[in-house]
Structures are given as C-alpha cells and as structure tokens.
Coordinates of C-alpha atoms and ligand atoms in Angstrom, one line a residue:
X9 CA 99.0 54.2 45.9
X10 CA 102.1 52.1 44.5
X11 CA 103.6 52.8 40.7
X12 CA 103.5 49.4 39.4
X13 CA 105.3 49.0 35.8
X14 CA 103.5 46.1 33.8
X15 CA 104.4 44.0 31.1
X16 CA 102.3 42.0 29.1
X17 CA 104.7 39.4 27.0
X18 CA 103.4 37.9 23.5
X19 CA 101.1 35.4 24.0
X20 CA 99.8 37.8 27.0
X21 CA 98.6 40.5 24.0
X22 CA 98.9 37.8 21.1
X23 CA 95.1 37.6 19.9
X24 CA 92.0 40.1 20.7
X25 CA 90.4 38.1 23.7
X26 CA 94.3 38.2 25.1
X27 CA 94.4 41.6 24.7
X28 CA 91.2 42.1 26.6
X29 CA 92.4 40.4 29.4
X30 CA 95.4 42.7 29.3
X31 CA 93.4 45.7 29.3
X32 CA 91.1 43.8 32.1
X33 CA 94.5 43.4 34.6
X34 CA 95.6 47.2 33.9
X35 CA 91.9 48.7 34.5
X36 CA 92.0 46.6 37.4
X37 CA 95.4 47.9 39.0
X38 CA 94.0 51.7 38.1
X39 CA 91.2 51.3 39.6
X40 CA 92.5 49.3 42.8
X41 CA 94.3 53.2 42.4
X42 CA 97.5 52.4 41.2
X43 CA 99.8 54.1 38.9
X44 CA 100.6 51.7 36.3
X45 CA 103.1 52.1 33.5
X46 CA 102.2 49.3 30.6
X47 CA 105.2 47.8 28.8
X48 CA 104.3 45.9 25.7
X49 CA 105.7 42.8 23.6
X50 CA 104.7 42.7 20.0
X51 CA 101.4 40.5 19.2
X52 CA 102.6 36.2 19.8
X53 CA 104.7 35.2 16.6
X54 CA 105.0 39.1 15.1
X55 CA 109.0 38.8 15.9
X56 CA 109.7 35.9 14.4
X57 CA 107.6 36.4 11.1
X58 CA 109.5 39.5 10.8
X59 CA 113.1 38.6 11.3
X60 CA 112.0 35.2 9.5
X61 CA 111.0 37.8 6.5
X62 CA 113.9 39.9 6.5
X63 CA 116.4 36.8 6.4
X64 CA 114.0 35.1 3.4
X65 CA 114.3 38.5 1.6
X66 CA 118.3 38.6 2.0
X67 CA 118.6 34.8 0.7
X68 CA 117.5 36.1 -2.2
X69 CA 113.5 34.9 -1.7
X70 CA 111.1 37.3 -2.7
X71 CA 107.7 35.2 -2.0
X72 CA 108.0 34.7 1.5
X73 CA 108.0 38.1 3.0
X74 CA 105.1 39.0 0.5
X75 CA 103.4 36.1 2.5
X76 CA 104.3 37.7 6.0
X77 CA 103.0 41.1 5.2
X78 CA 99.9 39.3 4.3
X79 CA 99.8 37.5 7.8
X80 CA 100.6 40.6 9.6
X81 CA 98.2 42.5 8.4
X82 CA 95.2 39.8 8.9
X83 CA 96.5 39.5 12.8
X84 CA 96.0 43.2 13.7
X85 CA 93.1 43.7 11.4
X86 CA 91.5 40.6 13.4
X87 CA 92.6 42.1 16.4
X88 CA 91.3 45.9 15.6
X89 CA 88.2 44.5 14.0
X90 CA 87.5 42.6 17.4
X91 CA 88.1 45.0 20.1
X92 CA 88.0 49.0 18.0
X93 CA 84.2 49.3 18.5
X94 CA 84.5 53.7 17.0
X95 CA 85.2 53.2 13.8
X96 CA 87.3 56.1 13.0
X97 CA 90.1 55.0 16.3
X98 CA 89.9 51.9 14.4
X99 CA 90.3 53.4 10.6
X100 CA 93.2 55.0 12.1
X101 CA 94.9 52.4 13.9
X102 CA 94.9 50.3 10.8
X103 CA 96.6 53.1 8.5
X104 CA 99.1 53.6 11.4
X105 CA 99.6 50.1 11.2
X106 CA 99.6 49.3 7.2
X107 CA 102.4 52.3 7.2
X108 CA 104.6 50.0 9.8
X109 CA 103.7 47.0 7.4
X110 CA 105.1 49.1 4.2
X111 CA 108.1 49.8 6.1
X112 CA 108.7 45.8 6.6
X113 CA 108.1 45.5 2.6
X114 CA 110.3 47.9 2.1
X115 CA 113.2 46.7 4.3
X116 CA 112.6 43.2 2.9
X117 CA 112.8 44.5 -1.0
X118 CA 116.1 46.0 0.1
X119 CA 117.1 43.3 1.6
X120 CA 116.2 41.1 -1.0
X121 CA 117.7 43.6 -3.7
X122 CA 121.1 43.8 -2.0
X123 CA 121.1 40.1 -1.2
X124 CA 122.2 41.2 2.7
X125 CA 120.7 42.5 6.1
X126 CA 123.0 44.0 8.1
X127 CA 122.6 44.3 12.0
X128 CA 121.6 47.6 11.9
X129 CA 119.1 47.1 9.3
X130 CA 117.9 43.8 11.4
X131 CA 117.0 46.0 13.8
X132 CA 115.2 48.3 12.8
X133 CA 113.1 45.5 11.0
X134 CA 112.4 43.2 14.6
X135 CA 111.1 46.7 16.2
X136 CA 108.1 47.3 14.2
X137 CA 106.2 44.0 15.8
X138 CA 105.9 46.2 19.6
X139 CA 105.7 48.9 17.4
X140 CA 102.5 48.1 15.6
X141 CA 100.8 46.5 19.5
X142 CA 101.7 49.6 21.9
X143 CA 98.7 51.9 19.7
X144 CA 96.4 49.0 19.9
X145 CA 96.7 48.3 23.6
X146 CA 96.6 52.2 24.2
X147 CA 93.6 52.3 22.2
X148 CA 91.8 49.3 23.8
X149 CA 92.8 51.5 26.9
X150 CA 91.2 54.7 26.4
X151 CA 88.1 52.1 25.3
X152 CA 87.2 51.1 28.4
X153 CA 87.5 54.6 29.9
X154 CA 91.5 55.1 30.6
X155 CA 93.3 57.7 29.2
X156 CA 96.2 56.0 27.6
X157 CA 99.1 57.2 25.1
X158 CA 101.3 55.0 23.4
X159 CA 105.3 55.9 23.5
X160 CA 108.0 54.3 21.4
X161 CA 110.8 53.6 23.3
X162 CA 113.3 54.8 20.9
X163 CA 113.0 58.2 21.6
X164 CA 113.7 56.9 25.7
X165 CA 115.6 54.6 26.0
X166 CA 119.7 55.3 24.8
X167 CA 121.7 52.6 24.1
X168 CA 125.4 51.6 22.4
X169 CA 125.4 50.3 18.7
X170 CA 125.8 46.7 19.1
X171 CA 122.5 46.7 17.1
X172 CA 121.1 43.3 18.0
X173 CA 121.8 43.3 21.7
X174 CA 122.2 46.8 22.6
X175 CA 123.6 48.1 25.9
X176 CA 121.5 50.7 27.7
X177 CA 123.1 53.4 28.3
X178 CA 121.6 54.4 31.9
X179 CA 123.0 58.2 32.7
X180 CA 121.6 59.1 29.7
X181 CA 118.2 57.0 29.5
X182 CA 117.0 58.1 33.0
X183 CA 116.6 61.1 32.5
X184 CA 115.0 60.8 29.1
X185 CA 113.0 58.4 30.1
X186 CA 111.3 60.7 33.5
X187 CA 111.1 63.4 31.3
X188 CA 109.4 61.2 28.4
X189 CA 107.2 59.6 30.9
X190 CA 106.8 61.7 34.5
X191 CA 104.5 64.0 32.7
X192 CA 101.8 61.4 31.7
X193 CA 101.7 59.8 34.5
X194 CA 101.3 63.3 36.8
X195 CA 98.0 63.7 34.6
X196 CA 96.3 60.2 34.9
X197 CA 97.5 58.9 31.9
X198 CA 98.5 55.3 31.5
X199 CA 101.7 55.2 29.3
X200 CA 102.0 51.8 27.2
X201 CA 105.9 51.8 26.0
X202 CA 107.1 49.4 23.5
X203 CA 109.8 46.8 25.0
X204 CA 112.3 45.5 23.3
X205 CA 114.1 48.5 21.1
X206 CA 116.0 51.4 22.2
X207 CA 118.0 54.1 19.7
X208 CA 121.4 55.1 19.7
X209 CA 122.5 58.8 20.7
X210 CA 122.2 59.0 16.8
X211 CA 118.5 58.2 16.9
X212 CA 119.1 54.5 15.1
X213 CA 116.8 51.9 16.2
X214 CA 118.5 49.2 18.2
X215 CA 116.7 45.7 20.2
X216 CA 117.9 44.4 23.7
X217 CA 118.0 41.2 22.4
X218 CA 115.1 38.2 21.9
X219 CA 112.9 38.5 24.8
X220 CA 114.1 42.0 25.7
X221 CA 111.0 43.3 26.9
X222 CA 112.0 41.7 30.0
X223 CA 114.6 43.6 30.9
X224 CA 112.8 47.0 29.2
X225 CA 110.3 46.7 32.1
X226 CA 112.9 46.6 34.4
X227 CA 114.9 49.2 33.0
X228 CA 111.8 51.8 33.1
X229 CA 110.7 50.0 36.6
X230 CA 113.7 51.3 37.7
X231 CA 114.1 54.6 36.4
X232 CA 110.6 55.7 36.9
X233 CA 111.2 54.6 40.5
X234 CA 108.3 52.2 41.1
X235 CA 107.2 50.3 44.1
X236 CA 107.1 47.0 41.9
X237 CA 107.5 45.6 38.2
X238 CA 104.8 42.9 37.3
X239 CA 105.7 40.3 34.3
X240 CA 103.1 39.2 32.7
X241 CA 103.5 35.8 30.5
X242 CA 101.4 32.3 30.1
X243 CA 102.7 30.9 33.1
X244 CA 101.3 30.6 36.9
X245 CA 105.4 32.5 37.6
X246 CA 109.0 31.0 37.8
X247 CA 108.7 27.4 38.3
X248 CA 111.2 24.9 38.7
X249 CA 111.9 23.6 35.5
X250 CA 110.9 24.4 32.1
X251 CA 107.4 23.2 31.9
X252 CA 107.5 22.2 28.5
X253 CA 110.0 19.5 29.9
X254 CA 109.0 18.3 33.1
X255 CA 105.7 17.8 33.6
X256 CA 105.9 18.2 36.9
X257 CA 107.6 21.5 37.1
X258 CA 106.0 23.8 40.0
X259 CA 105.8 27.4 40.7
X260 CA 108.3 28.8 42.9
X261 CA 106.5 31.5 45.4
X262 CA 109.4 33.3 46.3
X263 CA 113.1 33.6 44.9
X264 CA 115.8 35.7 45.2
X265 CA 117.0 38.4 42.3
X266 CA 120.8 36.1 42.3
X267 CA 119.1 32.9 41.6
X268 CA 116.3 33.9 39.3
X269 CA 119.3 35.8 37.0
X270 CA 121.3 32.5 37.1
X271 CA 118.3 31.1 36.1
X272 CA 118.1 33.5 33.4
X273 CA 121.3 33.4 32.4
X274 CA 121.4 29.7 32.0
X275 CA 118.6 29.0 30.0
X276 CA 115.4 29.9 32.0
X277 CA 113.2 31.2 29.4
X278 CA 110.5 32.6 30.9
X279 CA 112.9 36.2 31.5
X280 CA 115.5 37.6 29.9
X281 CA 119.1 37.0 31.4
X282 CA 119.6 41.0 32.1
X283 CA 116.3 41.3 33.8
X284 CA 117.2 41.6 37.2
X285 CA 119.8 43.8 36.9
X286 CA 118.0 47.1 36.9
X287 CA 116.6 46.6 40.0
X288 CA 118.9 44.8 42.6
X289 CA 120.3 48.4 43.2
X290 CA 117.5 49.8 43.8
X291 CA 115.7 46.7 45.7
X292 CA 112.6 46.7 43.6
X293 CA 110.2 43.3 43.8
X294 CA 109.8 41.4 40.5
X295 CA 106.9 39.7 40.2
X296 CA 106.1 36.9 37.8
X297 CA 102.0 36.8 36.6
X298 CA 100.0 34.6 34.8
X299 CA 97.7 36.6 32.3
X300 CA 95.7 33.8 31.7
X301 CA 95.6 33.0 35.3
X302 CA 95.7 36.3 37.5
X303 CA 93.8 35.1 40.5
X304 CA 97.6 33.2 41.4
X305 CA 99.7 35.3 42.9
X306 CA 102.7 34.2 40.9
X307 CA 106.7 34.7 42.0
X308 CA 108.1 37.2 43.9
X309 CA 111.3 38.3 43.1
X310 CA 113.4 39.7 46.0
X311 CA 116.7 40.6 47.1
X312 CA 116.5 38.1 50.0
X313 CA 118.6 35.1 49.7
X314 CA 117.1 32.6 51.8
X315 CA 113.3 33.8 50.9
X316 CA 112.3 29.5 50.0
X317 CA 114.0 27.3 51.7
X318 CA 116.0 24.2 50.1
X319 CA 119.2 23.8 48.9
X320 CA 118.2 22.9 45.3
X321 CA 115.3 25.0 43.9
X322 CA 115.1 24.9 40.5
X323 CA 117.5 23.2 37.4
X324 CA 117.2 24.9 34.0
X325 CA 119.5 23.9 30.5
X326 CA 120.8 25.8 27.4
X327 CA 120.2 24.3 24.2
X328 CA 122.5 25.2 21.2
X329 CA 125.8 25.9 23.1
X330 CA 129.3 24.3 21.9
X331 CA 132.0 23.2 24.1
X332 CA 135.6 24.6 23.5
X333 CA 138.8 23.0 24.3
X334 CA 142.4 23.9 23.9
X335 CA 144.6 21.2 25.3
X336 CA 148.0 20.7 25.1
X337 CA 150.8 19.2 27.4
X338 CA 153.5 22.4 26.7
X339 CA 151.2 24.1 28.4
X340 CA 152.0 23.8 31.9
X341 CA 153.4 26.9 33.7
X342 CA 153.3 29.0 30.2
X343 CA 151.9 32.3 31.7
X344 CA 149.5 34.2 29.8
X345 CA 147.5 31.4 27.4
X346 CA 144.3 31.2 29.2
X347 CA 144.4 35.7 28.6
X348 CA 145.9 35.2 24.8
X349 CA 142.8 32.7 24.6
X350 CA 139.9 35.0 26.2
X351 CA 141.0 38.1 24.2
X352 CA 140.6 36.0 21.2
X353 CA 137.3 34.7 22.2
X354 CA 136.0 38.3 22.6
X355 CA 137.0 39.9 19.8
X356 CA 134.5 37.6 18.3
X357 CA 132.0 39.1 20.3
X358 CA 131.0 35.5 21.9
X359 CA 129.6 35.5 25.3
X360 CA 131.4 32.8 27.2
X361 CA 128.9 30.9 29.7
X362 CA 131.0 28.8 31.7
X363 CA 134.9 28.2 31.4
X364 CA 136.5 25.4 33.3
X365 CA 140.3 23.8 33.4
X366 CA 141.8 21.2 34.4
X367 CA 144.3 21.5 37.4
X368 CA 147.2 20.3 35.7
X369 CA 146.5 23.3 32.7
X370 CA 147.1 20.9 30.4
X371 CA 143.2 22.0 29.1
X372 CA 140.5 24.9 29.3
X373 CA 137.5 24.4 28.6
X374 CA 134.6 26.4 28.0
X375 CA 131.1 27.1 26.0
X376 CA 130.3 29.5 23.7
X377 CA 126.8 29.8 21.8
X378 CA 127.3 27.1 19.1
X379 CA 126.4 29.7 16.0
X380 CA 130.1 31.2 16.9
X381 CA 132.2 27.9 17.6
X382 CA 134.0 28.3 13.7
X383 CA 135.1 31.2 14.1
X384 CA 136.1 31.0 18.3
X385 CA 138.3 28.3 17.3
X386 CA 140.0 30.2 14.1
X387 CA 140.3 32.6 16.1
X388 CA 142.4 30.7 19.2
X389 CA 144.5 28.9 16.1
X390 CA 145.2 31.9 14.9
X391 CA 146.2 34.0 18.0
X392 CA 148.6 30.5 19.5
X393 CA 150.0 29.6 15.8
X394 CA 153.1 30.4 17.3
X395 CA 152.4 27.7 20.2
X396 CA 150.6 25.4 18.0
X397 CA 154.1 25.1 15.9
X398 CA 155.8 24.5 19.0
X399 CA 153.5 22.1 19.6
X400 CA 153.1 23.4 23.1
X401 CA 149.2 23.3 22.2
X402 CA 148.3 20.1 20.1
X403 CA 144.9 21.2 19.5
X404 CA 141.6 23.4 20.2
X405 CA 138.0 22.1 19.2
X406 CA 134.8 22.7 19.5
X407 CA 132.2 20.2 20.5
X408 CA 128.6 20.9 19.3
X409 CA 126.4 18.0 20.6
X410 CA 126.8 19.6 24.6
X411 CA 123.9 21.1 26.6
X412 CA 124.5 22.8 29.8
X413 CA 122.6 21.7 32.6
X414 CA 122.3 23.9 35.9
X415 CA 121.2 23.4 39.6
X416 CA 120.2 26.8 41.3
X417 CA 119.7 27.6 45.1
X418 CA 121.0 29.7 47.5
X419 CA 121.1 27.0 50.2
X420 CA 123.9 25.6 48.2
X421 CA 126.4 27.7 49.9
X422 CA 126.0 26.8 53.2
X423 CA 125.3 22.9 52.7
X424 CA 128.1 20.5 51.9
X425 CA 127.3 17.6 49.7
X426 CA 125.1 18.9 47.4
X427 CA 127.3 18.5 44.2
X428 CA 127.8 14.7 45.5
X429 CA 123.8 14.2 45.4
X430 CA 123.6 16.0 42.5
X431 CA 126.2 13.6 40.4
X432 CA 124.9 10.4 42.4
X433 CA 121.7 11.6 40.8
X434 CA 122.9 11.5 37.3
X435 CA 125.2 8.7 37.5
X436 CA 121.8 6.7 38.7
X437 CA 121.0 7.2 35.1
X438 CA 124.1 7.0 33.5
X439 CA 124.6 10.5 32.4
X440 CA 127.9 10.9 31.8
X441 CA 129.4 14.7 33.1
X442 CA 132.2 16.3 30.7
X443 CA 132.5 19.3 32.4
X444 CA 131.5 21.4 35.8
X445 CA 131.8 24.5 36.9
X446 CA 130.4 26.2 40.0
X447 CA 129.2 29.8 39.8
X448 CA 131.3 33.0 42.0
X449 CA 128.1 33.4 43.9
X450 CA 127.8 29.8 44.8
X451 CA 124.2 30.0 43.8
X452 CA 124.7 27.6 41.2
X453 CA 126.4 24.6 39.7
X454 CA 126.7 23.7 36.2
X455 CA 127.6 21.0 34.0
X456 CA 128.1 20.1 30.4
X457 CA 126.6 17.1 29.7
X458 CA 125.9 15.1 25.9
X459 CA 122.9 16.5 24.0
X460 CA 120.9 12.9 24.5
X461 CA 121.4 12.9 28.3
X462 CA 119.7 16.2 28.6
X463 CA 116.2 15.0 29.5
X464 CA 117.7 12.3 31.5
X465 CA 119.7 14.7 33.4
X466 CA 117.2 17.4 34.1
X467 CA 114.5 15.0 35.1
X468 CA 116.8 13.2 37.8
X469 CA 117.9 17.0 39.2
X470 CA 114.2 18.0 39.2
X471 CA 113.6 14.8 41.6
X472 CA 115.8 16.5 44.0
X473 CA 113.9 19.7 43.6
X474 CA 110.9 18.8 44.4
X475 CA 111.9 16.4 47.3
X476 CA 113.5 19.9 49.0
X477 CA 110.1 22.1 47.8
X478 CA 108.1 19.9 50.4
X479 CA 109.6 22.2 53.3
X480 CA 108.7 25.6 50.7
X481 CA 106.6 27.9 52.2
X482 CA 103.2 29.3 50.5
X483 CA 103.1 32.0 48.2
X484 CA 102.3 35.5 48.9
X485 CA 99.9 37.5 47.2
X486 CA 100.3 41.0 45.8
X487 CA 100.6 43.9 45.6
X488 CA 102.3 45.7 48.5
X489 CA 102.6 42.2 50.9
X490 CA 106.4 41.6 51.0
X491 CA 106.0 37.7 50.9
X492 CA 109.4 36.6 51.6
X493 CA 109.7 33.6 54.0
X494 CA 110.6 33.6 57.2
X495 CA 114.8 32.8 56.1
X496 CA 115.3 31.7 60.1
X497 CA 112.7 28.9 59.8
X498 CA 114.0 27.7 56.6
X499 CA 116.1 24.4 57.6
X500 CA 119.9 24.5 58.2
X501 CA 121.3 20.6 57.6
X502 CA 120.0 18.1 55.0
X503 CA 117.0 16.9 55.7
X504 CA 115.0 13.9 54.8
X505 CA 113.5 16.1 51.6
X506 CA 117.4 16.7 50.3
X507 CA 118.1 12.6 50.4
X508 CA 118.3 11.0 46.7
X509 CA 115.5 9.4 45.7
Ligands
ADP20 P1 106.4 35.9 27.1 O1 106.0 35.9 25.7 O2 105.3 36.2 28.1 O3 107.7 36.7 27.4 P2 108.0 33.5 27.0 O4 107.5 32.5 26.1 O5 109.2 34.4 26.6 O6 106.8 34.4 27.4 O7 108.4 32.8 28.4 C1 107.4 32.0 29.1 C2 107.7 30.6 28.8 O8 108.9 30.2 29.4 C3 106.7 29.6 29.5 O9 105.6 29.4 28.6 C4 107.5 28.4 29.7 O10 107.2 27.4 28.7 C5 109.0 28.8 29.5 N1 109.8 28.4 30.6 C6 111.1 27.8 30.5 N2 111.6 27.6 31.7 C7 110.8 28.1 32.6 C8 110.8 28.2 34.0 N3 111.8 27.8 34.8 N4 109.7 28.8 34.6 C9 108.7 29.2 33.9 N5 108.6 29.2 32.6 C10 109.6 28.6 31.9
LIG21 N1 109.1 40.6 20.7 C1 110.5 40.4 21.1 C2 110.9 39.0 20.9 O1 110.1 38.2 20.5 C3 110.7 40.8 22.5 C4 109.9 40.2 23.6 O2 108.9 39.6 23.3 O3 110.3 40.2 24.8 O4 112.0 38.6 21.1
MG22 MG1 109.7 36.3 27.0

C-alpha cells in the first residue's frame, strides 16, 4: 500500500462529467488499495470570476459581481444537479454553497462601498472558489461508496501575512496538518483538502499565490509523508514547451526536481514555481497526470539529474516581465550600488528573476514582473539621488516590451557549446538577445529577448529540443516503478541530435 496525495487542478474538476472522472481516478487508486489524500482546485474559471468580481466591485461597478454570483451559482447547481443523485446531500450541498456565494456578495458590496480591496480582503474572496469544490468532490466520493470528508485547509495549513502569496510556515503546519489529517486516513477515510489558501497563526485566510494548489499538494505530500504526489491537470505531463505555442511540444517522461522548478520558475505553467520544494528534502516522486487521459503515464519527477538524456530538454518564456537598467559611467569601482540597488528593489516587494551586468559595471540589469517597474525605478532614483546629482548614474529605466526566454537541461553542465547553438539558433532568425544570464545550478540559460521575437525564439530553441529528445528514453508507468533512466547510457559529447538544424 503507497499514500499517494492527489490533485485534481481546474479544468480536472471544472464541469460534472470532469468531476466524475476525478472521482473515477481516486476510486481507482483506493481500490488498487492505496491511501489517497485528494487535494482540490476550485471548479475551471471560479478564481478568476471571483477576483474579476471583487476588483469590479472596488472600481466602483456594482453590476458585474451581481452577474458572477449569478454564474457561480448556475456552475455548482449544474454540477450538483448532475452528479447528487440523494436529494437531501444535494439540498445541503447547495445551501453550503449559496452561504459561500453570500459571502462573495458581501465582500463585493464592501468592496464596492469602500471603493477598495485590500490584500487581505482579496484573499479571503479568491478562497471561496476551492472552498465551494472540496464538499462536492467529497460528496461525489462517499457516492460511489468512499467515505470521504472535506477539510479546509485554513485550519492546516499556517502561513506569514503576505496575503496574496503567503509563506507556509512549516514547523508549525506539520504538525497541524498530521494531526488534522492522520486521523482520517487511519479510519479509511479519503480526506479532499482545498489547495490554494492557508490562514495566519491569527486564523486570517491567506492564498499561495495563482496556481497554488500546486505547491499545496506538495506541501501536504510532504508532511503527511507519502510515497508519491500525483498532479492532475489537462495535459499528457510536463512537455517541452508550452503547448499552446508549439505545436509540436512533447511530453517529457522523466525530469529532475532542479529542472522542472526552473521550469516553473520561468514561466512553465503547468506547476507552480514553489512546487518542488517541499519534496526535494524528503525525495518524494512528483508525478504529472492527464485527467482526461489517465491511461499515459505522464512525468515523473525525481531527484535524479541525468534521468532523460540531452543537453537541452525543454525551453519555456515569461510573459509580462520588464527589464531594468541603471547605467552610468561614475559607476566603476563605487562599492556598494549594485546592494543600495537590490535593497531598494525589495522593499517593493518585487521578485527579481534574473539580474545581469556588464563587466565594466558601467550597467545592471535585471527583470522584475512589469506590474512593479514604476515603482522599482522610483524607488532606485530615490535611493542613488545622491549619485544621480553627481551624475555618477546618468540614468535607470525600465523596458516593458521584454519576454524572458529559457533553455533548461541538466546536460548543460557538462557540455560545452551549448549557449553557442543556442544563439546560432536565434541569430538564424534574427532574434536579437538584450540580455543573458545563466542560472547557479547551471540547469539553465536565460535570455531577454523583444516581445515580437518571442515566438520566433522559442520555436528555433524547441528545434534543438526535440533534435536531443530522439536519444530520450520511454516513459515509465506508475505507481511504485521508479522510472528514471539509466543516467550512464545517457550520451556524454554532442551528438548528431544536438547539431543545429
Ligand atoms: P491546472 O488547472 O490543472 O492546474 P493549468 O492550466 O494551471 O492546469 O496548467 C496546465 C496548462 O499549462 C496546460 O494546459 C498547458 O497549456 C500549460 N503549459 C504551459 N507550459 C507547459 C509545459 N511546459 N508543459 C505542460 N503544460 C504547459
Ligand atoms: N484556483 C486557484 C487559481 O486559479 C489555485 C489553483 O488552481 O491552483 O489560481
Ligand atoms: Mg495550475
């Protein structure tokens, strides 16, 4: 018997027929006599009609949340009416709901009353979509024979006020969360947990951030010790580019914890950048399902390095970022800018994704999320005024019209030459490169690159992808099987599949 935590994302519980399927997947697992933990998203679309809502209502619009609670209430009531065949589980499911729909209204009329919506009331408001999903899934549970509790994980998991993109607070959540959760499980119960929202020590609701149920799976995964965390989302697992790009984007069978996060981190969407974390520690295998697909065995996540062999095995971008640069001749050999700078930088609570400067120091340069490039750069001008009157620093600006473009593989480490393929592959296409940097690990390299070359650039990378993915091995199949490639038959020099094309 393994403990296998699950997570079914929003599309993979975002109608009745894909909720069935969820139930199907989790029957399956329990009866294959697993222990299985469920983590649930909120219903496809419930997040954003929320937050959408709640922002409406603070601009001062009153019609447009009425509208959402209308929609939200016709998605669960399809949903219940579907799937709830005892009609008193489903009377009460749809009061427990409607109360969660009130809440929204009244948030919103607040918000709309005050003209503002604060983090903390934010919130509070994005939580009630996995909210309002964990009772139906738990319901459509104990339907097809499974005892099943839903559990909100505010009262598990403890995190720090940053409201929006909390910080779990670990000594303190694992043992809530055992002691929350242990007990269920012990008597055959299938716990379904809301991803996605935590509470402060104070009890305030707080989310991990879009997509956080992600990295909620993980986090329980880890604390509740089991064998293996399953993702499941509308995808055959972690392919090599975004498939909504690159048509020809294929599924990667194995990868390894450090490049999936830098995948992640850089713009992968298909999981959350902190997903990983929880579980390199502890050496826990990720795996990446396709709810709409579960005969494919998907991606395994593991800690081993060299699991698929290549040099290049996937290239992701991030949309939306600004590039930052504060240039200047004066300042060669002045010591501390590049800390004044960063301390500057994060007091506005911006997350900094890639920093690069030039050898001389006449510049730095890095990228910020574009929503916080107004007040990054105040916020340099204000901390160097003294330096800017000197004119030691002649200016700092923010460029918006930048995406960031990264190449991810372990291989890369070991193999020379694979920046100079990369950038022969772009310059093929005359895709001009502003900036690079290459990450600590060596897993990655990244570049800034204009907005328009984007495509250009990702498709000519994903050439070199797929030429290296002829030497991949097949997948593995779950559970329990460890997968991982043989990392000695994986090929040491550049082969023919790493020549340009
Ligand atoms: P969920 O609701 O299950 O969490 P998401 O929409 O958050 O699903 O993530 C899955 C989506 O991520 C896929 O449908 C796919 O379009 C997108 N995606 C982007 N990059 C990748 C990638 N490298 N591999 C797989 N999917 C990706
Ligand atoms: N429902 C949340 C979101 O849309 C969390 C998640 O789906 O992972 O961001
Ligand atoms: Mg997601």
């Amino acid at each position: 018997m393994a403990r296998i935590t699950m997570k079914f994302g929003g599309t993979s519980v975002g109608d009745a027929d894909a909720l069935r399927r969820a139930a199907g997947i989790v029957r399956q697992a329990v009866d294959e006599r697993h222990q299985v933990v469920v983590v649930t998203s909120a219903m496809a679309g419930v997040t954003n009609l929320l937050i959408e809502g709640a922002r409406t209502a603070s601009q001062g619009d009153g019609a447009r949340y009425t509208a959402i609670v209308h929609a939200l209430q016709v998605k669960h009531d399809e949903a219940i009416e579907a799937l709830i065949e005892d009609p008193a589980e489903a009377q009460s499911l749809s009061d427990m709901i409607y109360g969660l729909i009130n809440q929204f209204a009244a948030f919103c009329a607040g918000m709309y009353i005050l003209r503002e919506a604060s983090d903390r009331a934010m919130a509070a408001v994005s939580a009630l979509g996995e909210r309002m999903c964990a009772p139906l899934l738990a319901a459509l549970l104990r339907q097809t024979g499974l005892p099943s509790q839903p559990l909100d994980a505010s009262a598990l998991l403890i995190t720090d006020d940053q409201y929006l993109n909390a910080g779990v607070l670990p000594a303190d959540s694992e043992p809530t969360v055992r002691r929350g959760v242990l007990p269920l499980l012990e008597r055959g119960v299938v716990p379904v947990i809301t991803g996605f929202i935590g509470a402060t020590r104070q009890g305030v609701v707080t989310t991990l951030g879009r997509s956080g149920s992600d990295y909620s799976a993980t986090l329980f995964g880890a604390f509740l010790h089991s064998d293996e965390v399953w993702i499941w989302t509308d995808v055959d697992g972690v392919m090599t580019a975004d498939p909504r790009v690159i048509s020809g984007a294929r599924v990667i069978p194995v990868i390894s914890y450090a490049e999936v996060g830098e995948m992640a981190h850089y713009g992968a969407k298909v999981l959350h950048s902190k997903t990983v974390q929880p579980l390199v520690e502890r050496n826990i295998p990720l795996r990446v399902r396709n709810s709409f697909n579960s005969a494919h065995p998907g991606t395994l996540i593991t800690n081993e390095a060299n699991a698929t062999p290549g040099t290049v095995k996937a290239v992701t971008a991030i949309r939306d970022v600004s590039l930052i640069t504060v240039a200047g001749r004066g300042m060669i050999g002045v010591p501390g800018i590049a800390a004044r700078t960063f301390t500057a930088v994060a007091k506005q609570n911006a997350n900094v994704l890639m920093i690069t400067q030039s050898s001389s120091e006449q510049s730095i340069c890095f990228v910020v999320p574009e929503d916080k490039s107004r007040t990054v750069v105040e916020a340099i001008e204000n901390e160097l005024a003294v330096e800017f009157g000197r004119q030691d620093i002649d200016r700092a600006w923010a460029d918006n019209d930048v995406e960031i473009i990264t190449v991810v593989g372990a291989g890369m480490r070991r193999q020379p030459g694979v920046a100079a393929r990369v950038f022969g592959a772009l310059g093929e296409r005359d895709v001009n490169i502003i900036a690079i940097a290459q990450g600590s690990g060596d897993f990655c390299l990244s570049m800034v690159v204009n907005a328009r070359d984007t495509e250009a650039a990702v498709s000519q990378i994903h050439k070199l992808v797929v030429l290296n993915g002829r030497e991949n091995h097949p997948g593995s199949s779950p559970p329990g099987a460890n997968g991982a490639a043989d990392p000695q038959s994986a090929p040491q020099n550049a082969s023919e599949g790493e020549r340009l094309p």
